[in-house]
PDB file of C-alpha atoms in Angstrom:
ATOM      1  CA  UNK A  21      -6.645  -0.952  -8.958  1.00 96.00           C
ATOM      2  CA  UNK A  22      -9.855  -2.047  -8.328  1.00 95.00           C
ATOM      3  CA  UNK A  23     -12.835   0.094  -7.983  1.00 94.00           C
ATOM      4  CA  UNK A  24     -15.724   0.675  -5.450  1.00 94.00           C
ATOM      5  CA  UNK A  25     -18.961   2.124  -4.631  1.00 91.00           C
ATOM      6  CA  UNK A  26     -18.443   3.277  -0.991  1.00 88.00           C
ATOM      7  CA  UNK A  27     -21.324   5.556  -0.975  1.00 88.00           C
ATOM      8  CA  UNK A  28     -23.718   2.838  -1.376  1.00 86.00           C
ATOM      9  CA  UNK A  29     -23.604  -1.422  -1.352  1.00 91.00           C
ATOM     10  CA  UNK A  30     -19.058  -1.402  -2.125  1.00 92.00           C
ATOM     11  CA  UNK A  31     -19.550  -2.725  -5.287  1.00 93.00           C
ATOM     12  CA  UNK A  32     -17.647  -3.113  -7.950  1.00 93.00           C
ATOM     13  CA  UNK A  33     -17.141  -0.913  -9.617  1.00 92.00           C
ATOM     14  CA  UNK A  34     -14.160  -0.540 -12.421  1.00 93.00           C
ATOM     15  CA  UNK A  35     -10.431  -2.378 -12.232  1.00 96.00           C
ATOM     16  CA  UNK A  36      -7.702  -0.258 -13.772  1.00 96.00           C
ATOM     17  CA  UNK A  37      -5.235  -2.584 -15.795  1.00 96.00           C
ATOM     18  CA  UNK A  38      -1.706  -1.590 -17.337  1.00 95.00           C
ATOM     19  CA  UNK A  39       0.896  -0.887 -14.986  1.00 95.00           C
ATOM     20  CA  UNK A  40       3.851  -2.920 -15.643  1.00 96.00           C
ATOM     21  CA  UNK A  41       4.957  -3.668 -11.970  1.00 94.00           C
ATOM     22  CA  UNK A  42       2.805  -3.482  -8.670  1.00 95.00           C
ATOM     23  CA  UNK A  43       1.762  -0.582  -7.435  1.00 95.00           C
ATOM     24  CA  UNK A  44       2.696   1.292  -5.233  1.00 91.00           C
ATOM     25  CA  UNK A  45       1.076   4.519  -4.737  1.00 91.00           C
ATOM     26  CA  UNK A  46      -2.277   6.152  -5.764  1.00 94.00           C
ATOM     27  CA  UNK A  47      -4.025   9.287  -4.978  1.00 94.00           C
ATOM     28  CA  UNK A  48      -7.696  11.132  -6.794  1.00 95.00           C
ATOM     29  CA  UNK A  49      -7.889  14.163  -7.965  1.00 96.00           C
ATOM     30  CA  UNK A  50     -10.333  16.797  -5.124  1.00 97.00           C
ATOM     31  CA  UNK A  51     -13.305  16.312  -8.220  1.00 96.00           C
ATOM     32  CA  UNK A  52     -13.067  12.479  -8.169  1.00 94.00           C
ATOM     33  CA  UNK A  53     -12.848  12.199 -11.505  1.00 95.00           C
ATOM     34  CA  UNK A  54      -9.286  11.560 -11.588  1.00 96.00           C
ATOM     35  CA  UNK A  55      -6.622   8.494 -10.303  1.00 96.00           C
ATOM     36  CA  UNK A  56      -2.971   8.602 -10.368  1.00 95.00           C
ATOM     37  CA  UNK A  57      -0.796   5.285  -9.239  1.00 95.00           C
ATOM     38  CA  UNK A  58       2.418   4.471  -8.947  1.00 91.00           C
ATOM     39  CA  UNK A  59       4.517   1.555  -9.820  1.00 91.00           C
ATOM     40  CA  UNK A  60       7.875  -0.235  -9.091  1.00 89.00           C
ATOM     41  CA  UNK A  61       8.662  -0.257 -12.433  1.00 90.00           C
ATOM     42  CA  UNK A  62       8.916   3.644 -11.952  1.00 85.00           C
ATOM     43  CA  UNK A  63       5.491   4.074 -13.946  1.00 91.00           C
ATOM     44  CA  UNK A  64       2.588   6.928 -13.889  1.00 91.00           C
ATOM     45  CA  UNK A  65      -0.600   6.427 -14.876  1.00 95.00           C
ATOM     46  CA  UNK A  66      -3.301   8.466 -14.832  1.00 96.00           C
ATOM     47  CA  UNK A  67      -6.776   6.813 -14.709  1.00 96.00           C
ATOM     48  CA  UNK A  68     -10.809   8.207 -15.664  1.00 95.00           C
ATOM     49  CA  UNK A  69     -12.995   7.431 -12.899  1.00 93.00           C
ATOM     50  CA  UNK A  70     -14.941   5.124 -12.283  1.00 88.00           C
ATOM     51  CA  UNK A  71     -14.114   3.901 -16.036  1.00 92.00           C
ATOM     52  CA  UNK A  72     -10.467   3.248 -15.506  1.00 94.00           C
ATOM     53  CA  UNK A  73     -10.024   4.116 -19.358  1.00 95.00           C
ATOM     54  CA  UNK A  74      -6.259   5.027 -18.740  1.00 95.00           C
ATOM     55  CA  UNK A  75      -5.883   9.024 -19.461  1.00 95.00           C
ATOM     56  CA  UNK A  76      -2.999   9.192 -22.065  1.00 90.00           C
ATOM     57  CA  UNK A  77      -2.905  13.374 -21.942  1.00 91.00           C
ATOM     58  CA  UNK A  78      -0.926  13.840 -18.433  1.00 85.00           C
ATOM     59  CA  UNK A  79      -0.143  17.700 -19.007  1.00 87.00           C
ATOM     60  CA  UNK A  80      -3.726  18.176 -19.090  1.00 92.00           C
ATOM     61  CA  UNK A  81      -3.735  17.245 -15.440  1.00 90.00           C
ATOM     62  CA  UNK A  82      -0.934  19.078 -14.679  1.00 86.00           C
ATOM     63  CA  UNK A  83      -2.297  21.800 -12.905  1.00 89.00           C
ATOM     64  CA  UNK A  84      -5.173  19.514 -11.338  1.00 92.00           C
ATOM     65  CA  UNK A  85      -5.432  19.445  -7.222  1.00 94.00           C
ATOM     66  CA  UNK A  86      -5.240  16.428  -5.975  1.00 92.00           C
ATOM     67  CA  UNK A  87      -7.070  14.780  -2.167  1.00 94.00           C
ATOM     68  CA  UNK A  88      -3.881  13.621  -1.616  1.00 89.00           C
ATOM     69  CA  UNK A  89      -0.121  13.928  -2.797  1.00 85.00           C
ATOM     70  CA  UNK A  90       1.203  10.184  -2.072  1.00 86.00           C
ATOM     71  CA  UNK A  91       2.389   9.558  -5.334  1.00 84.00           C
ATOM     72  CA  UNK A  92       6.756   9.997  -6.056  1.00 78.00           C
ATOM     73  CA  UNK A  93       6.592  10.857  -9.570  1.00 74.00           C
ATOM     74  CA  UNK A  94       4.699  13.969 -10.545  1.00 71.00           C
ATOM     75  CA  UNK A  95       4.716  17.413 -11.792  1.00 65.00           C
ATOM     76  CA  UNK A  96       5.342  18.131  -7.994  1.00 65.00           C
ATOM     77  CA  UNK A  97       8.291  16.492  -6.973  1.00 66.00           C
ATOM     78  CA  UNK A  98      10.513  16.087 -10.111  1.00 62.00           C
ATOM     79  CA  UNK A  99      13.042  18.141  -7.785  1.00 59.00           C
ATOM     80  CA  UNK A 100      13.049  15.862  -5.293  1.00 66.00           C
ATOM     81  CA  UNK A 101      15.442  13.142  -7.920  1.00 61.00           C
ATOM     82  CA  UNK A 102      18.774  13.705  -8.405  1.00 63.00           C
ATOM     83  CA  UNK A 103      19.949  12.944 -12.220  1.00 70.00           C
ATOM     84  CA  UNK A 104      20.223  10.140 -14.338  1.00 70.00           C
ATOM     85  CA  UNK A 105      17.805   8.173 -10.870  1.00 67.00           C
ATOM     86  CA  UNK A 106      17.280   4.905 -11.623  1.00 65.00           C
ATOM     87  CA  UNK A 107      13.865   5.537  -9.062  1.00 64.00           C
ATOM     88  CA  UNK A 108      15.150   3.479  -6.655  1.00 66.00           C
ATOM     89  CA  UNK A 109      15.988   5.616  -2.442  1.00 68.00           C
ATOM     90  CA  UNK A 110      12.518   7.330  -2.854  1.00 67.00           C
ATOM     91  CA  UNK A 111      10.209   5.282  -1.008  1.00 66.00           C
ATOM     92  CA  UNK A 112       7.335   8.219   0.074  1.00 67.00           C
ATOM     93  CA  UNK A 113       6.476  11.284  -0.359  1.00 67.00           C
ATOM     94  CA  UNK A 114       3.767  13.835   1.353  1.00 66.00           C
ATOM     95  CA  UNK A 115       3.522  17.308  -0.352  1.00 62.00           C
TER      96      UNK A 115
END
């Protein structure tokens, strides 16, 4: 995931690497300090912006307000997945 400074000169400020599959969804926190992303390997990863450092304490972001809600794996939508789901079948959620 490449991050750019869109307010000034569109200079790339960071690259978030770590997903095992292709990235499908990205959301920024309302305050712009965090990013979360999901991929084809059913991973939900959190990142500190603009450092692109993976944030490993997801439980601390449980009540975070997000500017958008497009990831398909997160605290607020866990009920849409049937038991023993393999992560397929739900491609988009907008809460």
